[in-house]
XYZ file of C-alpha atoms in Angstrom:
723
model
C 0.000 0.000 0.000
C 1.566 3.306 -1.090
C 1.786 6.760 0.414
C -1.000 9.328 0.155
C -0.676 11.928 -2.576
C 0.202 14.833 -0.280
C 0.291 18.064 -2.258
C 2.806 20.860 -1.792
C -0.075 23.259 -1.050
C -0.537 21.996 2.473
C -3.065 23.949 4.586
C -1.223 22.717 7.677
C 2.230 23.907 6.522
C 2.443 26.303 9.474
C 2.809 23.319 11.830
C 6.389 22.822 10.635
C 7.377 26.242 11.951
C 9.541 25.994 15.117
C 7.141 27.962 17.336
C 4.264 25.560 16.604
C 6.428 22.468 17.031
C 7.526 23.768 20.432
C 3.901 24.416 21.368
C 2.700 20.908 20.505
C 5.821 18.798 21.120
C 5.261 16.318 23.948
C 7.891 15.720 26.637
C 10.495 13.064 25.858
C 9.234 10.647 28.523
C 5.828 10.311 26.827
C 7.162 7.822 24.302
C 5.814 9.761 21.309
C 6.241 13.191 19.718
C 2.758 14.616 19.067
C -0.813 13.961 20.176
C -3.593 14.628 17.661
C -7.335 14.593 18.237
C -9.063 13.020 15.205
C -12.574 14.413 14.908
C -14.848 11.908 13.171
C -13.368 8.660 14.553
C -16.269 6.349 15.362
C -15.458 2.653 14.868
C -12.760 -0.010 14.724
C -12.306 0.590 10.987
C -11.249 4.147 11.810
C -8.688 2.811 14.281
C -7.374 0.338 11.740
C -7.065 3.041 9.075
C -5.396 5.739 11.199
C -2.855 3.308 12.648
C -1.639 2.791 9.075
C -0.256 6.325 8.959
C 3.194 4.726 8.807
C 2.216 3.314 5.414
C 0.362 6.344 4.094
C 2.636 9.150 5.264
C 6.444 9.203 4.883
C 8.378 10.124 8.009
C 5.938 8.560 10.514
C 7.691 5.946 12.668
C 4.690 4.969 14.784
C 0.993 5.828 15.156
C -0.943 4.534 18.180
C -4.673 5.213 18.381
C -6.651 5.593 21.597
C -10.194 4.845 20.434
C -11.669 5.890 23.784
C -10.265 9.420 23.455
C -10.344 9.689 19.616
C -6.649 10.550 19.584
C -3.517 9.285 17.848
C -0.039 9.449 19.369
C 2.490 10.009 16.570
C 6.241 9.412 16.597
C 8.161 11.063 13.755
C 11.413 10.028 12.122
C 14.120 12.760 11.918
C 12.933 13.663 8.421
C 9.243 13.553 9.394
C 6.880 16.511 8.957
C 4.093 17.341 11.415
C 2.328 19.319 8.673
C 2.229 16.258 6.415
C 0.888 14.113 9.261
C -1.989 16.555 9.794
C -2.596 16.667 6.030
C -2.599 12.864 5.841
C -5.175 12.596 8.650
C -7.307 15.163 6.844
C -6.974 13.190 3.598
C -8.134 10.093 5.484
C -11.379 11.931 6.227
C -10.816 13.167 9.776
C -10.323 16.659 11.188
C -6.918 16.842 12.945
C -6.597 19.017 16.045
C -3.177 19.193 17.717
C -3.125 18.851 21.511
C -0.459 20.713 23.477
C 0.817 19.735 26.906
C -1.432 22.317 28.595
C -4.524 21.721 26.418
C -7.693 20.155 27.775
C -9.086 17.384 25.594
C -12.570 18.265 26.838
C -12.430 21.351 24.624
C -11.948 19.087 21.598
C -14.894 16.974 22.695
C -17.065 20.086 22.920
C -16.217 21.143 19.364
C -16.896 17.677 17.949
C -20.147 17.282 19.892
C -21.426 20.632 18.670
C -20.926 19.608 15.044
C -22.420 16.162 15.689
C -25.528 17.593 17.350
C -26.071 20.013 14.471
C -26.126 17.124 11.997
C -28.518 15.142 14.209
C -30.773 18.167 14.711
C -31.003 18.805 10.970
C -31.695 15.116 10.250
C -34.298 14.892 13.018
C -36.061 18.118 11.989
C -36.208 17.116 8.345
C -37.234 13.499 9.028
C -40.039 14.607 11.356
C -41.423 17.136 8.900
C -41.141 14.750 5.936
C -43.306 12.302 7.909
C -45.904 15.005 8.506
C -46.265 15.468 4.753
C -46.107 11.717 4.066
C -48.869 10.632 6.467
C -51.668 12.160 4.323
C -50.273 10.296 1.296
C -50.356 7.009 3.256
C -53.943 7.913 4.194
C -54.961 8.139 0.512
C -54.086 11.668 -0.622
C -53.609 11.792 -4.405
C -53.483 14.127 -7.368
C -51.866 17.552 -7.292
C -51.602 17.628 -3.505
C -49.786 14.291 -3.472
C -47.171 15.676 -5.895
C -46.892 18.886 -3.880
C -46.364 17.006 -0.621
C -43.781 14.715 -2.259
C -42.005 17.827 -3.604
C -41.843 19.212 -0.064
C -40.425 15.852 1.070
C -37.721 16.105 -1.606
C -36.760 19.642 -0.541
C -36.657 18.639 3.113
C -34.469 15.623 2.310
C -31.781 17.738 0.619
C -30.288 19.084 3.932
C -30.027 15.493 5.174
C -28.350 14.444 1.930
C -25.965 17.390 1.652
C -25.167 18.106 5.313
C -26.150 15.466 7.863
C -24.810 12.552 5.802
C -21.335 14.021 5.247
C -19.584 11.710 7.791
C -20.843 8.685 5.861
C -19.443 10.097 2.609
C -16.001 10.483 4.190
C -16.091 6.890 5.420
C -17.249 5.618 2.041
C -14.509 7.478 0.166
C -11.944 5.997 2.548
C -13.312 2.502 1.974
C -13.060 2.936 -1.798
C -9.713 4.747 -1.760
C -7.929 2.311 0.553
C -9.829 -0.845 -0.405
C -11.043 -1.437 3.136
C -14.356 -2.479 4.620
C -16.423 -0.212 6.843
C -20.111 0.164 7.658
C -20.319 3.633 6.054
C -20.197 2.120 2.575
C -23.514 0.181 2.680
C -25.215 2.998 4.612
C -24.204 5.489 1.918
C -25.289 3.103 -0.838
C -28.649 2.579 0.885
C -29.200 6.306 1.363
C -28.231 7.280 -2.200
C -30.230 4.375 -3.623
C -33.302 5.388 -1.627
C -32.916 9.023 -2.697
C -32.295 8.181 -6.371
C -35.155 5.696 -6.600
C -37.541 8.064 -4.805
C -36.558 10.989 -7.020
C -36.930 8.880 -10.183
C -40.392 7.733 -9.099
C -41.348 11.317 -8.156
C -40.331 12.651 -11.592
C -42.133 9.854 -13.403
C -45.167 10.037 -11.138
C -45.255 6.329 -10.272
C -43.769 3.923 -7.751
C -42.980 4.255 -4.057
C -41.160 7.205 -2.505
C -38.859 6.612 0.522
C -37.799 10.088 1.646
C -39.365 9.597 5.087
C -37.868 6.192 5.848
C -34.423 7.107 4.438
C -34.236 10.331 6.478
C -35.397 8.497 9.616
C -32.813 5.779 8.938
C -30.008 8.378 8.810
C -31.300 10.105 11.927
C -31.257 6.849 13.925
C -27.766 5.877 12.736
C -26.382 9.316 13.634
C -28.061 9.144 17.039
C -26.498 5.726 17.721
C -23.049 7.038 16.885
C -23.521 10.061 19.093
C -24.550 7.787 21.959
C -21.315 5.812 21.621
C -19.302 9.006 21.351
C -20.775 10.437 24.545
C -20.154 7.216 26.444
C -16.533 7.319 25.263
C -16.122 10.874 26.482
C -17.809 10.288 29.842
C -16.255 6.956 30.781
C -13.008 6.810 28.804
C -11.859 10.384 29.366
C -8.492 10.678 31.146
C -8.400 10.129 34.910
C -7.584 13.781 35.475
C -6.797 15.259 38.840
C -9.564 17.869 38.604
C -11.671 15.477 40.695
C -9.295 16.078 43.625
C -10.095 19.796 43.558
C -13.750 19.755 42.524
C -15.557 22.857 43.819
C -12.442 23.907 45.812
C -12.161 27.666 46.362
C -8.956 29.246 47.677
C -8.299 32.581 49.363
C -5.666 34.473 47.390
C -3.947 37.294 49.336
C -1.836 39.213 46.801
C -1.146 42.974 47.077
C -2.716 43.291 50.539
C -6.084 42.285 49.129
C -8.011 39.084 49.628
C -10.176 37.389 47.010
C -11.597 33.917 46.426
C -10.490 32.095 43.266
C -10.956 28.544 41.914
C -8.032 26.115 42.113
C -7.213 26.222 38.384
C -6.648 30.012 38.372
C -3.811 29.950 40.915
C -0.573 31.206 39.356
C 3.113 31.077 40.419
C 3.983 33.388 43.363
C 0.349 33.713 44.460
C -0.008 33.811 48.264
C -2.866 31.512 49.263
C -4.429 30.722 52.613
C -5.018 26.985 52.990
C -7.742 25.958 55.430
C -7.674 22.765 57.464
C -8.922 19.887 55.310
C -8.089 21.615 52.023
C -5.883 20.009 49.384
C -2.941 21.968 47.994
C -3.777 22.872 44.371
C -0.130 23.004 43.248
C 3.433 22.804 44.574
C 3.846 25.405 47.346
C 6.335 26.799 49.841
C 5.207 26.902 53.460
C 5.210 30.492 54.749
C 3.739 29.674 58.151
C 5.768 28.355 61.101
C 4.716 24.708 60.716
C 2.021 22.531 59.196
C 0.815 18.946 59.641
C -0.213 17.378 56.348
C -1.465 14.118 54.881
C 0.982 13.185 52.086
C -0.502 9.750 51.392
C -0.778 10.407 47.669
C 2.990 10.811 47.459
C 4.336 8.425 50.081
C 1.625 5.778 50.325
C 1.043 6.423 54.044
C -1.765 8.188 55.889
C 0.413 8.959 58.942
C 0.570 12.783 59.202
C 3.905 14.501 58.603
C 5.086 17.788 60.106
C 6.631 20.412 57.812
C 8.390 23.582 58.967
C 8.684 27.062 57.457
C 10.391 27.270 54.072
C 9.816 23.615 53.134
C 8.265 22.649 49.819
C 4.913 20.839 49.806
C 3.514 19.090 46.749
C 0.115 19.690 45.226
C -2.316 16.950 46.227
C -1.272 16.885 49.896
C -3.957 17.777 52.451
C -3.559 20.195 55.353
C -4.575 18.668 58.697
C -3.523 21.447 61.094
C -4.753 25.032 61.512
C -4.875 27.406 58.472
C -1.513 28.559 57.082
C -0.187 30.783 54.316
C 1.592 29.214 51.359
C 3.165 30.550 48.191
C 2.437 28.784 44.905
C 5.661 27.934 43.070
C 4.218 26.722 39.722
C 0.882 26.412 37.930
C -1.094 23.174 38.271
C -0.039 21.986 34.795
C 3.662 22.216 35.763
C 3.286 20.800 39.258
C 4.343 17.245 40.002
C 0.770 16.125 40.438
C -0.344 17.716 37.149
C 2.533 16.187 35.194
C 2.033 12.814 36.874
C -1.589 12.422 35.831
C -0.951 13.785 32.380
C 1.740 11.120 32.021
C -0.629 8.414 33.291
C -3.257 9.495 30.758
C -0.819 9.146 27.880
C 0.332 5.688 29.005
C -3.160 4.552 27.963
C -1.852 4.426 24.376
C -0.196 1.122 25.223
C -2.856 -1.110 23.722
C -4.059 -4.064 25.757
C -3.794 -7.529 24.234
C -7.545 -8.012 24.713
C -8.330 -4.696 22.992
C -6.113 -5.693 20.078
C -7.902 -9.050 19.911
C -11.374 -7.489 19.771
C -10.257 -4.959 17.137
C -8.956 -7.773 14.930
C -12.137 -9.734 15.567
C -14.197 -6.669 14.598
C -12.260 -6.370 11.332
C -12.850 -10.034 10.545
C -16.525 -9.629 11.435
C -16.866 -6.694 9.007
C -15.356 -8.752 6.197
C -17.486 -11.770 7.090
C -20.741 -9.789 7.290
C -20.059 -7.984 3.992
C -19.218 -11.243 2.253
C -22.330 -12.967 3.589
C -24.502 -9.981 2.644
C -23.071 -9.927 -0.885
C -23.553 -13.666 -1.394
C -27.111 -13.493 -0.048
C -27.979 -10.435 -2.175
C -26.726 -12.103 -5.343
C -28.351 -15.447 -4.590
C -31.732 -14.098 -3.451
C -31.879 -11.545 -6.273
C -33.122 -14.303 -8.541
C -36.147 -14.583 -6.245
C -36.766 -10.894 -5.450
C -34.109 -8.220 -6.026
C -35.724 -5.607 -3.737
C -36.112 -8.043 -0.843
C -32.568 -9.316 -1.373
C -31.112 -5.807 -1.105
C -33.254 -4.905 1.924
C -32.261 -8.023 3.872
C -28.573 -7.655 2.974
C -28.635 -4.018 4.117
C -30.434 -4.962 7.345
C -27.742 -7.600 8.004
C -24.917 -5.088 7.519
C -26.534 -2.476 9.754
C -27.550 -4.735 12.640
C -24.277 -6.712 12.643
C -22.118 -3.557 12.726
C -19.175 -4.409 15.043
C -18.918 -0.912 16.550
C -20.212 -2.123 19.910
C -17.871 -5.129 19.795
C -14.780 -2.950 19.365
C -16.089 -0.455 21.914
C -16.768 -2.907 24.752
C -13.149 -3.775 25.607
C -11.699 -0.236 25.892
C -14.804 0.817 27.840
C -14.368 -2.001 30.374
C -10.627 -1.380 30.757
C -11.183 2.372 31.089
C -13.715 1.766 33.858
C -11.265 -0.623 35.546
C -8.516 2.031 35.550
C -10.898 4.577 37.078
C -12.083 2.083 39.699
C -8.457 1.312 40.569
C -7.773 5.025 41.070
C -10.723 5.278 43.476
C -9.243 2.376 45.452
C -5.888 4.144 45.749
C -4.181 2.238 42.929
C -2.536 4.198 40.102
C -1.906 2.026 37.031
C 0.184 3.038 34.033
C -1.480 0.833 31.431
C -4.454 -1.514 31.183
C -1.979 -4.261 30.190
C -1.311 -4.620 33.921
C -4.657 -6.390 34.469
C -3.681 -9.212 32.127
C -0.190 -9.535 33.636
C -1.500 -9.634 37.211
C -3.551 -12.735 36.429
C -0.378 -14.538 35.262
C 1.706 -13.834 38.398
C 3.285 -16.911 40.003
C 5.982 -15.333 42.202
C 5.733 -12.238 44.416
C 8.908 -10.606 45.762
C 8.668 -8.228 48.738
C 11.143 -5.631 49.829
C 11.195 -5.290 53.630
C 11.514 -1.671 54.697
C 8.461 0.346 53.765
C 6.770 -2.701 52.235
C 6.307 -5.435 54.825
C 7.161 -2.838 57.469
C 5.471 0.550 57.689
C 8.547 2.536 56.646
C 7.462 5.232 59.123
C 10.195 5.565 61.708
C 9.230 6.421 65.262
C 11.597 7.709 67.924
C 11.746 5.009 70.627
C 14.398 6.339 72.995
C 17.469 8.516 73.412
C 20.784 8.098 75.172
C 21.027 9.904 77.488
C 17.317 9.576 78.302
C 16.688 13.184 79.330
C 17.752 15.664 76.660
C 17.793 19.363 77.379
C 15.203 21.609 75.727
C 18.047 23.564 74.110
C 19.562 20.431 72.495
C 16.128 19.344 71.221
C 15.625 22.819 69.757
C 18.998 22.663 67.974
C 18.298 19.163 66.597
C 14.897 20.316 65.316
C 16.504 23.349 63.710
C 19.083 21.167 61.944
C 16.311 18.869 60.642
C 13.839 21.689 59.917
C 14.000 21.478 56.126
C 14.947 17.813 55.676
C 12.596 15.408 53.886
C 14.271 12.320 55.409
C 11.979 9.940 57.401
C 14.157 10.549 60.489
C 13.456 14.293 60.272
C 9.706 13.662 60.131
C 9.966 11.261 63.100
C 11.847 13.834 65.190
C 9.429 16.659 64.314
C 6.483 14.467 65.237
C 8.018 13.270 68.529
C 8.984 16.781 69.653
C 6.068 18.726 68.189
C 5.825 20.875 71.348
C 9.422 22.109 70.993
C 10.271 25.202 68.928
C 13.091 24.699 66.385
C 16.136 26.906 66.882
C 16.352 29.810 64.442
C 19.974 30.657 65.255
C 21.532 27.984 63.027
C 23.918 29.170 60.306
C 25.615 27.337 57.418
C 22.847 24.746 57.512
C 23.384 21.979 54.974
C 22.244 18.439 54.198
C 24.524 15.787 52.695
C 22.378 13.135 51.000
C 23.210 9.716 52.391
C 25.140 11.161 55.347
C 23.145 13.642 57.421
C 22.827 17.333 58.261
C 25.181 19.907 59.771
C 25.200 23.534 60.847
C 26.680 26.048 63.289
C 25.135 27.446 66.477
C 26.968 30.286 68.254
C 30.273 29.160 66.739
C 29.806 25.472 67.614
C 29.669 22.902 64.756
C 26.797 20.380 65.010
C 26.363 17.254 62.869
C 23.672 14.570 62.742
C 24.647 11.303 61.047
C 24.087 7.524 61.123
C 25.723 5.822 64.114
C 27.507 2.473 64.019
C 25.778 1.076 67.103
C 22.915 -1.401 67.496
C 19.976 -1.734 69.810
C 17.320 -4.410 70.165
C 14.183 -3.807 68.055
C 15.707 -0.679 66.505
C 16.042 -0.267 62.762
C 18.203 2.845 62.763
C 20.378 4.808 65.165
C 21.714 8.329 64.631
C 24.296 10.304 66.541
C 24.382 14.023 67.291
C 27.863 15.506 67.493
C 29.044 18.876 68.816
C 32.490 19.918 67.600
C 33.252 16.274 66.760
C 32.124 14.883 70.148
C 28.979 12.730 70.407
C 26.399 14.298 72.718
C 23.525 11.835 72.225
C 22.144 8.874 70.283
C 18.563 8.626 68.960
C 16.953 5.236 68.303
C 14.170 4.640 65.775
C 11.876 1.676 65.132
C 10.062 0.505 61.989
C 7.262 -1.944 62.880
C 5.754 -4.728 60.785
C 2.525 -3.904 58.974
C -0.463 -5.391 60.766
C -1.986 -6.799 57.580
C 1.221 -8.298 56.103
C 0.855 -11.895 57.481
C -2.788 -12.164 56.350
C -1.990 -10.801 52.878
C 0.783 -13.362 52.350
C -1.501 -16.177 53.535
C -4.048 -15.101 50.893
C -1.350 -15.165 48.201
C -0.333 -18.681 49.229
C -3.998 -19.731 48.956
C -3.904 -18.554 45.332
C -0.896 -20.793 44.684
C 1.552 -17.883 44.504
C 5.100 -18.220 45.853
C 6.330 -15.400 48.122
C 9.885 -14.137 48.713
C 11.527 -11.514 50.918
C 14.486 -9.627 49.419
C 16.123 -7.156 51.801
C 19.279 -5.138 52.160
C 19.051 -5.666 55.923
C 20.904 -8.449 57.728
C 20.026 -12.082 57.040
C 18.924 -12.562 60.636
C 16.537 -9.605 60.518
C 15.196 -10.632 57.092
C 14.434 -14.180 58.280
C 12.862 -12.846 61.483
C 10.428 -10.690 59.504
C 9.780 -13.520 57.011
C 8.884 -15.888 59.846
C 6.332 -13.427 61.222
C 4.820 -13.103 57.731
C 4.742 -16.852 56.954
C 7.236 -16.491 54.100
C 9.268 -19.746 53.795
C 12.637 -19.462 55.517
C 14.532 -20.472 52.359
C 12.773 -17.658 50.445
C 14.030 -14.922 52.824
C 17.274 -13.367 51.593
C 19.090 -10.527 53.355
C 22.120 -8.334 52.634
C 21.041 -8.004 49.006
C 22.058 -5.083 46.809
C 19.644 -3.667 44.192
C 21.660 -5.535 41.534
C 21.468 -8.743 43.570
C 17.676 -8.460 43.813
C 17.479 -7.968 40.067
C 19.659 -11.012 39.311
C 17.550 -13.180 41.636
C 14.379 -11.898 39.996
C 15.630 -12.823 36.516
C 15.693 -16.570 37.211
C 11.930 -16.623 37.845
C 8.975 -16.233 35.463
C 5.683 -14.326 35.895
C 7.096 -12.150 38.648
C 5.750 -9.281 40.740
C 8.115 -7.018 42.667
C 6.691 -4.904 45.495
C 8.990 -2.327 46.982
C 10.235 1.215 47.313
C 10.044 3.231 44.114
C 13.607 4.542 44.329
C 15.647 1.833 46.066
C 14.092 -1.041 44.122
C 13.874 0.721 40.759
C 15.932 -1.886 38.872
C 13.786 -4.808 40.055
C 10.512 -2.905 39.671
C 11.328 -2.012 36.089
C 12.238 -5.555 35.037
C 9.541 -7.538 36.863
C 6.451 -8.642 34.940
C 4.505 -6.306 37.246
C 6.316 -3.721 39.377
C 4.396 -2.248 42.322
C 5.676 0.709 44.338
C 4.096 1.139 47.779
C 6.149 4.000 49.146
C 8.336 6.885 48.026
C 7.972 9.736 45.551
C 5.022 8.905 43.323
C 6.471 10.493 40.188
C 9.812 8.745 40.665
C 8.112 5.429 41.476
C 6.005 5.449 38.319
C 9.104 5.952 36.173
C 10.025 2.373 37.064
C 6.917 0.650 38.416
C 3.683 -0.278 36.620
C 1.531 0.354 39.693
C 1.650 2.782 42.613
C -0.400 2.454 45.807
C -1.581 5.849 47.060
C -3.388 4.061 49.889
C -1.232 2.921 52.764
C -0.497 -0.709 53.503
C -0.657 -3.893 51.450
C -4.447 -4.259 51.257
C -4.496 -2.589 47.800
C -2.564 -5.655 46.551
C -5.588 -7.887 47.118
C -7.812 -5.208 45.598
C -5.610 -5.254 42.492
C -5.912 -9.041 42.129
C -9.695 -8.890 42.666
C -10.078 -6.044 40.150
C -8.011 -7.902 37.537
C -10.205 -11.000 37.928
C -13.402 -8.956 37.687
C -12.102 -7.119 34.614
C -11.395 -10.412 32.844
C -14.912 -11.663 33.613
C -16.545 -8.477 32.308
C -14.381 -8.478 29.154
C -15.380 -12.066 28.436
C -19.034 -11.279 29.120
C -19.162 -8.213 26.849
C -17.465 -10.123 24.039
C -19.918 -13.007 24.416
C -22.973 -10.721 24.529
C -21.797 -8.819 21.452
C -21.157 -11.962 19.405
C -24.501 -13.568 20.390
C -26.343 -10.339 19.531
C -24.685 -10.138 16.114
C -25.383 -13.806 15.423
C -29.080 -13.667 16.350
C -29.653 -10.253 14.761
C -27.908 -11.280 11.542
C -29.983 -14.452 11.262
C -33.214 -12.501 11.869
C -32.238 -9.976 9.186
C -31.560 -12.638 6.550
C -34.826 -14.423 7.371
C -36.748 -11.178 6.837
C -37.847 -10.582 10.421
C -35.870 -7.327 10.556
C -35.906 -4.650 7.847
C -33.278 -1.859 7.469
C -35.352 0.595 9.508
C -35.755 -1.873 12.353
C -32.031 -2.651 12.128
C -31.268 1.060 12.528
C -33.414 1.097 15.681
C -31.806 -2.061 17.087
C -28.258 -0.892 16.350
C -28.124 1.638 19.249
C -29.793 -0.958 21.466
C -26.768 -3.234 20.995
C -24.508 -0.366 22.015
C -26.617 0.338 25.095
C -26.498 -3.367 25.959
C -22.691 -3.402 25.836
C -22.458 -0.177 27.844
C -24.817 -1.488 30.541
C -22.948 -4.805 30.691
C -19.655 -3.003 31.289
C -21.086 -0.483 33.756
C -22.894 -3.158 35.754
C -19.878 -5.449 35.785
C -17.456 -2.704 36.917
C -19.841 -1.015 39.379
């Protein structure tokens, strides 16, 4: 199949100018270069056609269609032209609309819906009025008035023919141009045949006239397509973060004035007053003295954390303490939470195996239905040509595989949204299939089987002076380390010292600073203590003044979760960088076999051990276990920075604990059942409807009425199954 004949006079030539490429170029981690909304995409044939851009347009390396969002993600070769891609999509019969990183796809939906509703309104108005003038003819009107009423019917049909039916013409031209099969071809043939035959009979003054039934037929088909389109937009739209800020109003206090503004109008450097219980709308700097927040979205834990003045808080965290002032650092679109969910939305272009299967099945069904209709029409034409054509057309309309191709992405889209509500962020719907194949689950220890939230258990000496506590708090005031949060929480009634100078943090070592000429350092200590996971030392001018001991306890639900996995026939392992003795102690409490508990393992060692097993799931920290998470069949991050975790893992738990793991398994099993059910319902419907059409029980008009019913049936099956 050759390239399209793309002319030099390209109406989209401006897209190759640097300023437009910068505007629409996606970030490098998206996995593609440009995202294009294709107005007019309505069935699996459209998907099949657009994904062949690599064949039709030179310079296109890859084209991945998201049917649910009516978009195509395009990757260009170095010599590729964005202008030619847009021109090629236009030549294929669709209206291309480029989507920038800050654009809202809902705006594209609004434009498409407006055009769609206009076509439906025109078809419905004309069909209804044609019927009004046709009823008297059916009742016996004849003579001059019959001709006059038929003439009015002809005039009223012209807007349907010239305007409302345009989408079917585009689809038909594509079918003829690219030698493909789609349902637009027989619909266009039926409409033009009905119009031509009616007009011929009107001119000659004899025979039946079908303006009313043909217009009604088009109106019903358009309405069915609009129904599917609206369901796509409502249930397959991206899982955007707007739901976290719905109806949230913030008090903005710029220039000594106070005003209330919605969350999406907050701009960098705005001073906002956050009330207790409110969610931060973007990344902010804390201007108040301290704040207690729920950061569960970003660290997987609901245990509150205490932040001090000058620290950075991420959008999506919730304030639990009294109202404080904060300064917005970026807009929502550039915040970590905005970029995270935009990235998750675009990962949906990784097509699920089941979706690919149903799309191929839909293509085969189109070919099979067309072939059967053609054979029947030719064979039965020797009996009655009119009846043969009517039954063949009814077969093609009622057995349209649109609902078949739509059912799988709808179910998977609902599953992704349901997972998000349960505190499970999933990169791609492929995860559901992989989860059902898991045979071996590997757990990290710290932050996975244990809570990962350190608590201060004791100090040596036991009684520390208020001044020393104040200095330690001052040194840890801006640190994001778990030890700093543990100290701030334990000594919440102590005011941090503000007399520290030369304050600095050395990642992996500790913090240091000067107080009245004395040098203080906080670092890891080489001492041990029963039941303690970590010990730090505080030094003044090189001399140790105290030790602080911290504990990380086992998660309450861990033993029960592992028992449930064993009941499913899944092997469990513990891979830890801690000592062998400690690893085996934790494994024993969790019912993990002793021989499957391995300690003193480096990240590389975990990865090498993982490689010798098949169908693996790694559950661990998003940063420390990145190598294993990335290379496991399914990588699950339960703690750490959410944006960093999802660079390596397939799944991130925003809900604390391991209970979301069982929810993920249950959701994967339910998704498979619903996918199987929708496929079965669709195939049975097409089989029974096709047989009824060929036997003459269903005419083309009835088929047009039943066609949206099949779509509703698939939608209800998916919605009920994923409720």
